[in-house]
Amino acid sequence: MTFSLYWMQSGGCGGDTMSFLNLAFPPIHELLELLRIRLLWHPSLSTLAPSQRQEQDERLRQGETPLDILVVEGAVVRGPTSTGMYDTLRGRPKKDLIAALARRARYVIALGTCASFGGIGVDAYVQTVGLQYRRIEAGGLLGADFRSEAGLPVINLAGCPCHPDVLAGTLTTLVRGDPLELDEFHRPLDWYGMLVHQGCTRNEYHEYRVEEVEFAQSGCLFFHRGCHGPLVGGPCNKLLWNGQSSKTRVGIPCFGCTSPHFPPSYPFFETQNIEGVPVALPMGIDRPHYLVYKTMAAAAAPERLKHRVTKI
Ligand code: SF4
């Protein structure tokens, strides 16, 4: 049995394609072979002539060619004035083709934060939405009640970009017919049920509130440098990028790119705080307890951390 996959690029930077092309274990062609996935269309990997693609698109629209997995990368563009004419294919709004294919597909995957939640263009003139969300608001292009042929909502693989192993793992789960547990924003718990903070090599600095104030110091990036690691779910410090690193490991704060609120309306490298205490606290903690805990922890910080002897 083979699985057909159609990859649609819409309003985005193409970063999720770039990320997926870097899949290493196994490389893309081996993954597709192992899972018996037949690629109907991918903008960087397919060789169909425009007329062949057009014919295929029509067959898919009509249901004459079965579609197992639809992957959409990039936000759905609705502007100007809900026509979608800012993002077209063959003179027609891409949003209409996306909606038509989604109705035919067994599974629909929104790849990246723009496709999942609308991303950078939500409040801009391009009027973007995600496939089933507009930020945290359910709805998006397909509506809150949308379910694909297999009975699942759109599977949101958030991230800017999404880690290639997350897509590879999701495809493997779907092809094998294994259950896929989703969180409240329809992101698979296997990859979004952990915090970016988990696995960060700066954890001990966070614990004792030894903070990085200037870049390139050792220390935690939460209190001054805008790190969202304890605020958002994502596997960035578990599935390392290129198999070896992450933002926080090289001294860049996590920007919270898996969150429906991404991108934030304030600068990436600043922590919003009130009298030195971050406005957004680690997921699940209340303010009074956090204040007491952090004051005591800072007072108890070991000298090797205060002097930043412990390597990151
Ligand atoms: S740098 Fe960010 S992810 Fe790392 S320990 Fe600090 S808050 Fe957590």
Short mmCIF file of C-alpha atoms and ligand atoms in Angstrom, two decimals:
data_model
loop_
_atom_site.label_atom_id
_atom_site.label_comp_id
_atom_site.label_asym_id
_atom_site.label_seq_id
_atom_site.Cartn_x
_atom_site.Cartn_y
_atom_site.Cartn_z
CA MET A 1 0.00 0.00 0.00
CA THR A 2 1.32 3.44 -0.88
CA PHE A 3 0.39 6.85 0.56
CA SER A 4 0.05 9.89 -1.62
CA LEU A 5 1.31 13.23 -0.33
CA TYR A 6 0.73 16.69 -1.78
CA TRP A 7 2.80 19.60 -0.43
CA MET A 8 1.28 23.05 -0.89
CA GLN A 9 3.35 26.19 -0.34
CA SER A 10 1.35 29.28 0.49
CA GLY A 11 2.06 32.57 2.30
CA GLY A 12 5.40 31.95 3.94
CA CYS A 13 9.16 32.04 3.49
CA GLY A 14 9.67 28.42 2.44
CA GLY A 15 11.61 27.78 5.65
CA ASP A 16 9.78 24.54 6.41
CA THR A 17 10.86 23.15 3.06
CA MET A 18 14.44 24.22 3.81
CA SER A 19 14.19 22.55 7.20
CA PHE A 20 12.74 19.31 5.79
CA LEU A 21 15.41 19.17 3.08
CA ASN A 22 17.90 18.93 5.95
CA LEU A 23 16.35 15.75 7.29
CA ALA A 24 19.36 13.53 7.97
CA PHE A 25 18.28 10.31 9.67
CA PRO A 26 17.06 9.05 7.28
CA PRO A 27 17.41 11.42 4.33
CA ILE A 28 14.15 12.41 2.64
CA HIS A 29 14.29 9.97 -0.26
CA GLU A 30 14.86 7.05 2.15
CA LEU A 31 12.06 8.20 4.45
CA LEU A 32 9.60 8.39 1.55
CA GLU A 33 10.72 4.97 0.34
CA LEU A 34 10.50 3.39 3.80
CA LEU A 35 7.00 4.79 4.38
CA ARG A 36 5.96 4.11 0.77
CA ILE A 37 4.94 7.71 0.31
CA ARG A 38 4.33 8.78 -3.26
CA LEU A 39 5.02 12.46 -3.66
CA LEU A 40 2.33 13.97 -5.88
CA TRP A 41 3.77 17.44 -5.63
CA HIS A 42 6.49 19.28 -3.75
CA PRO A 43 7.74 22.66 -5.05
CA SER A 44 11.42 21.72 -4.66
CA LEU A 45 11.33 18.00 -5.37
CA SER A 46 8.78 17.48 -8.13
CA THR A 47 9.48 17.60 -11.83
CA LEU A 48 5.95 17.81 -13.23
CA ALA A 49 5.45 20.34 -16.00
CA PRO A 50 2.95 23.11 -15.13
CA SER A 51 0.31 21.57 -17.40
CA GLN A 52 0.78 18.12 -15.80
CA ARG A 53 0.46 19.64 -12.35
CA GLN A 54 -2.68 21.48 -13.38
CA GLU A 55 -4.25 18.25 -14.63
CA GLN A 56 -3.28 16.45 -11.46
CA ASP A 57 -4.69 19.26 -9.30
CA GLU A 58 -8.00 18.95 -11.13
CA ARG A 59 -8.09 15.18 -10.61
CA LEU A 60 -7.39 15.70 -6.92
CA ARG A 61 -10.09 18.35 -6.64
CA GLN A 62 -12.61 16.02 -8.26
CA GLY A 63 -11.55 13.09 -6.05
CA GLU A 64 -10.40 11.07 -9.07
CA THR A 65 -6.88 10.79 -7.62
CA PRO A 66 -6.99 9.80 -3.94
CA LEU A 67 -5.10 12.04 -1.53
CA ASP A 68 -3.80 10.58 1.70
CA ILE A 69 -1.76 13.43 3.18
CA LEU A 70 -1.98 17.14 2.46
CA VAL A 71 0.90 19.22 3.87
CA VAL A 72 0.43 22.98 3.82
CA GLU A 73 3.44 25.21 4.47
CA GLY A 74 2.88 28.95 4.98
CA ALA A 75 -0.13 30.92 6.08
CA VAL A 76 -3.41 31.11 4.20
CA VAL A 77 -3.59 34.56 2.61
CA ARG A 78 -7.08 36.07 2.54
CA GLY A 79 -6.30 39.64 1.51
CA PRO A 80 -7.29 41.90 -0.07
CA THR A 81 -10.78 42.01 1.42
CA SER A 82 -11.07 38.24 1.84
CA THR A 83 -10.52 37.50 -1.87
CA GLY A 84 -7.16 35.75 -1.39
CA MET A 85 -5.90 37.38 -4.57
CA TYR A 86 -2.60 38.40 -2.94
CA ASP A 87 -1.53 34.73 -3.23
CA THR A 88 -2.65 33.00 -6.39
CA LEU A 89 -1.97 29.93 -8.49
CA ARG A 90 -2.92 30.02 -12.15
CA GLY A 91 -4.90 33.18 -11.50
CA ARG A 92 -7.01 31.73 -8.70
CA PRO A 93 -6.61 32.23 -4.94
CA LYS A 94 -4.51 29.47 -3.40
CA LYS A 95 -6.81 29.42 -0.41
CA ASP A 96 -9.55 27.86 -2.56
CA LEU A 97 -7.29 25.06 -3.75
CA ILE A 98 -6.13 24.43 -0.16
CA ALA A 99 -9.74 24.19 1.03
CA ALA A 100 -10.68 21.87 -1.84
CA LEU A 101 -7.74 19.53 -1.25
CA ALA A 102 -8.28 19.53 2.53
CA ARG A 103 -11.82 18.25 1.95
CA ARG A 104 -10.39 15.30 -0.03
CA ALA A 105 -7.41 14.41 2.17
CA ARG A 106 -7.32 11.66 4.76
CA TYR A 107 -4.92 13.72 6.88
CA VAL A 108 -4.15 17.43 6.79
CA ILE A 109 -0.91 18.76 8.24
CA ALA A 110 -0.26 22.48 8.85
CA LEU A 111 3.51 22.70 8.74
CA GLY A 112 5.04 25.59 10.65
CA THR A 113 3.50 28.32 12.78
CA CYS A 114 2.17 30.36 9.83
CA ALA A 115 0.15 27.43 8.47
CA SER A 116 -0.94 26.48 11.99
CA PHE A 117 -1.89 29.85 13.47
CA GLY A 118 -1.48 32.54 10.81
CA GLY A 119 1.92 33.81 11.93
CA ILE A 120 3.41 37.11 10.97
CA GLY A 121 0.65 38.35 8.62
CA VAL A 122 -2.38 37.95 10.90
CA ASP A 123 -2.77 41.64 11.64
CA ALA A 124 -1.26 42.84 8.36
CA TYR A 125 -2.94 43.80 5.09
CA VAL A 126 -2.40 40.27 3.74
CA GLN A 127 -4.95 39.04 6.35
CA THR A 128 -3.44 35.63 7.02
CA VAL A 129 -4.96 32.80 9.00
CA GLY A 130 -3.88 29.28 9.82
CA LEU A 131 -5.73 26.28 8.44
CA GLN A 132 -7.81 25.88 11.57
CA TYR A 133 -6.75 28.72 13.84
CA ARG A 134 -6.20 32.45 13.82
CA ARG A 135 -3.70 32.70 16.66
CA ILE A 136 -5.55 31.09 19.61
CA GLU A 137 -8.98 31.52 18.05
CA ALA A 138 -10.35 28.30 16.51
CA GLY A 139 -11.66 28.69 12.95
CA GLY A 140 -9.03 29.70 10.43
CA LEU A 141 -9.63 28.77 6.80
CA LEU A 142 -11.40 25.46 7.36
CA GLY A 143 -13.47 26.21 10.45
CA ALA A 144 -13.32 24.93 14.00
CA ASP A 145 -15.35 21.81 13.23
CA PHE A 146 -13.27 20.64 10.29
CA ARG A 147 -12.22 17.01 10.40
CA SER A 148 -10.30 15.29 7.63
CA GLU A 149 -11.39 11.98 6.07
CA ALA A 150 -9.61 10.10 8.87
CA GLY A 151 -11.61 12.03 11.50
CA LEU A 152 -8.76 14.21 12.76
CA PRO A 153 -8.57 18.00 12.92
CA VAL A 154 -5.69 19.71 11.13
CA ILE A 155 -2.48 18.46 12.73
CA ASN A 156 -0.49 21.55 13.67
CA LEU A 157 3.27 21.06 13.49
CA ALA A 158 4.16 24.51 14.80
CA GLY A 159 7.62 26.03 14.69
CA CYS A 160 9.49 28.63 12.69
CA PRO A 161 10.48 26.38 11.08
CA CYS A 162 9.19 23.00 12.22
CA HIS A 163 12.01 20.60 13.09
CA PRO A 164 12.36 18.03 10.27
CA ASP A 165 12.25 15.10 12.70
CA VAL A 166 8.81 16.25 13.89
CA LEU A 167 7.39 16.01 10.38
CA ALA A 168 9.19 12.71 9.76
CA GLY A 169 7.84 11.34 13.05
CA THR A 170 4.31 12.51 12.34
CA LEU A 171 4.32 10.96 8.86
CA THR A 172 5.61 7.71 10.34
CA THR A 173 2.86 7.71 12.97
CA LEU A 174 0.13 8.33 10.38
CA VAL A 175 1.40 5.74 7.89
CA ARG A 176 1.71 3.10 10.63
CA GLY A 177 -1.79 3.92 11.83
CA ASP A 178 -0.56 4.62 15.37
CA PRO A 179 -2.59 6.99 17.58
CA LEU A 180 -1.56 10.64 17.53
CA GLU A 181 -2.42 12.48 20.73
CA LEU A 182 -2.91 16.21 20.24
CA ASP A 183 -2.81 19.13 22.69
CA GLU A 184 -5.37 21.94 22.97
CA PHE A 185 -3.97 23.59 19.82
CA HIS A 186 -3.85 20.32 17.89
CA ARG A 187 -0.08 19.89 18.18
CA PRO A 188 1.12 16.30 18.75
CA LEU A 189 2.01 15.77 22.41
CA ASP A 190 4.96 13.59 21.48
CA TRP A 191 6.83 16.72 20.41
CA TYR A 192 4.95 19.63 21.96
CA GLY A 193 4.17 18.06 25.35
CA MET A 194 7.56 19.19 26.68
CA LEU A 195 8.98 22.67 27.23
CA VAL A 196 11.86 24.08 25.18
CA HIS A 197 13.40 24.69 28.64
CA GLN A 198 13.68 20.93 29.19
CA GLY A 199 17.11 19.81 28.11
CA CYS A 200 18.58 23.32 27.92
CA THR A 201 22.19 23.29 29.09
CA ARG A 202 21.55 26.54 30.99
CA ASN A 203 19.02 24.95 33.35
CA GLU A 204 21.21 25.15 36.41
CA TYR A 205 21.75 28.87 35.80
CA HIS A 206 17.99 29.29 35.57
CA GLU A 207 17.44 27.37 38.76
CA TYR A 208 19.67 29.74 40.79
CA ARG A 209 18.70 32.85 38.85
CA VAL A 210 22.15 33.52 37.50
CA GLU A 211 21.24 35.70 34.58
CA GLU A 212 22.80 36.64 31.31
CA VAL A 213 22.62 40.42 31.07
CA GLU A 214 25.01 40.93 28.18
CA PHE A 215 25.28 38.51 25.30
CA ALA A 216 28.04 35.88 25.36
CA GLN A 217 28.07 35.61 29.16
CA SER A 218 27.15 32.25 30.58
CA GLY A 219 23.80 32.33 32.33
CA CYS A 220 20.09 31.91 31.84
CA LEU A 221 18.42 34.04 29.16
CA PHE A 222 14.97 34.17 30.78
CA PHE A 223 15.20 37.16 33.06
CA HIS A 224 16.72 39.74 30.70
CA ARG A 225 17.19 38.35 27.19
CA GLY A 226 13.63 37.35 26.33
CA CYS A 227 13.89 33.54 26.48
CA HIS A 228 10.51 31.78 26.12
CA GLY A 229 11.94 28.34 26.94
CA PRO A 230 9.87 27.84 30.12
CA LEU A 231 6.73 29.28 28.46
CA VAL A 232 6.24 27.21 25.31
CA GLY A 233 6.07 23.57 24.28
CA GLY A 234 8.57 22.26 21.75
CA PRO A 235 11.37 19.74 21.32
CA CYS A 236 14.23 22.16 20.46
CA ASN A 237 16.48 21.02 23.30
CA LYS A 238 15.58 17.38 22.82
CA LEU A 239 15.77 17.06 19.05
CA LEU A 240 18.82 19.18 18.40
CA TRP A 241 19.09 21.12 15.16
CA ASN A 242 21.42 19.50 12.65
CA GLY A 243 21.81 16.86 15.34
CA GLN A 244 24.00 19.09 17.47
CA SER A 245 22.69 22.41 18.73
CA SER A 246 19.82 24.70 19.66
CA LYS A 247 19.26 28.43 19.99
CA THR A 248 19.80 28.50 23.75
CA ARG A 249 22.97 26.40 23.45
CA VAL A 250 24.57 29.10 21.33
CA GLY A 251 23.34 31.97 23.49
CA ILE A 252 20.22 33.02 21.58
CA PRO A 253 16.94 33.08 23.50
CA CYS A 254 14.07 30.84 22.49
CA PHE A 255 11.61 33.17 20.70
CA GLY A 256 8.60 30.96 21.46
CA CYS A 257 8.02 30.17 17.79
CA THR A 258 5.75 27.18 18.45
CA SER A 259 3.22 29.38 20.25
CA PRO A 260 -0.02 30.52 18.57
CA HIS A 261 0.95 34.05 19.65
CA PHE A 262 4.19 34.02 17.64
CA PRO A 263 5.62 36.44 16.66
CA PRO A 264 5.24 38.58 19.81
CA SER A 265 4.58 42.30 19.51
CA TYR A 266 7.67 43.23 21.56
CA PRO A 267 11.40 42.85 20.76
CA PHE A 268 12.76 39.31 20.63
CA PHE A 269 15.77 39.98 22.83
CA GLU A 270 13.98 41.66 25.73
CA THR A 271 12.11 40.20 28.68
CA GLN A 272 8.98 42.14 29.53
CA ASN A 273 9.14 42.63 33.30
CA ILE A 274 7.63 44.48 36.22
CA GLU A 275 10.24 45.63 38.72
CA GLY A 276 12.69 42.98 37.59
CA VAL A 277 10.22 40.09 37.58
CA PRO A 278 9.21 38.70 34.16
CA VAL A 279 5.57 39.38 33.25
CA ALA A 280 5.20 35.86 31.81
CA LEU A 281 6.31 33.25 34.33
CA PRO A 282 7.26 29.61 33.70
CA MET A 283 4.21 27.60 32.69
CA GLY A 284 1.97 26.75 35.61
CA ILE A 285 3.63 28.69 38.46
CA ASP A 286 1.95 31.45 40.48
CA ARG A 287 3.59 34.81 41.08
CA PRO A 288 3.95 34.82 44.90
CA HIS A 289 5.57 31.38 45.03
CA TYR A 290 7.83 32.23 42.12
CA LEU A 291 9.07 35.39 43.85
CA VAL A 292 9.86 33.56 47.08
CA TYR A 293 11.53 30.66 45.27
CA LYS A 294 13.69 32.82 43.03
CA THR A 295 14.82 35.12 45.85
CA MET A 296 15.92 32.13 47.92
CA ALA A 297 17.50 30.39 44.93
CA ALA A 298 19.54 33.45 43.96
CA ALA A 299 20.83 33.73 47.54
CA ALA A 300 21.84 30.06 47.48
CA ALA A 301 23.59 30.16 44.09
CA PRO A 302 26.89 28.23 44.13
CA GLU A 303 30.06 30.27 43.55
CA ARG A 304 30.90 28.27 40.39
CA LEU A 305 27.64 29.51 38.84
CA LYS A 306 28.00 33.08 40.09
CA HIS A 307 31.44 33.18 38.52
CA ARG A 308 30.10 31.35 35.46
CA VAL A 309 32.66 28.59 35.72
CA THR A 310 30.21 25.84 34.77
CA LYS A 311 30.26 25.43 31.00
CA ILE A 312 27.08 25.74 28.96
S1 SF4 B 1 18.09 29.95 28.60
FE1 SF4 B 1 15.87 29.69 28.29
S2 SF4 B 1 15.58 27.51 27.96
FE2 SF4 B 1 17.62 27.77 28.82
S3 SF4 B 1 17.39 27.53 31.05
FE3 SF4 B 1 17.19 29.70 30.63
S4 SF4 B 1 14.98 30.01 30.35
FE4 SF4 B 1 15.36 27.82 30.15
#
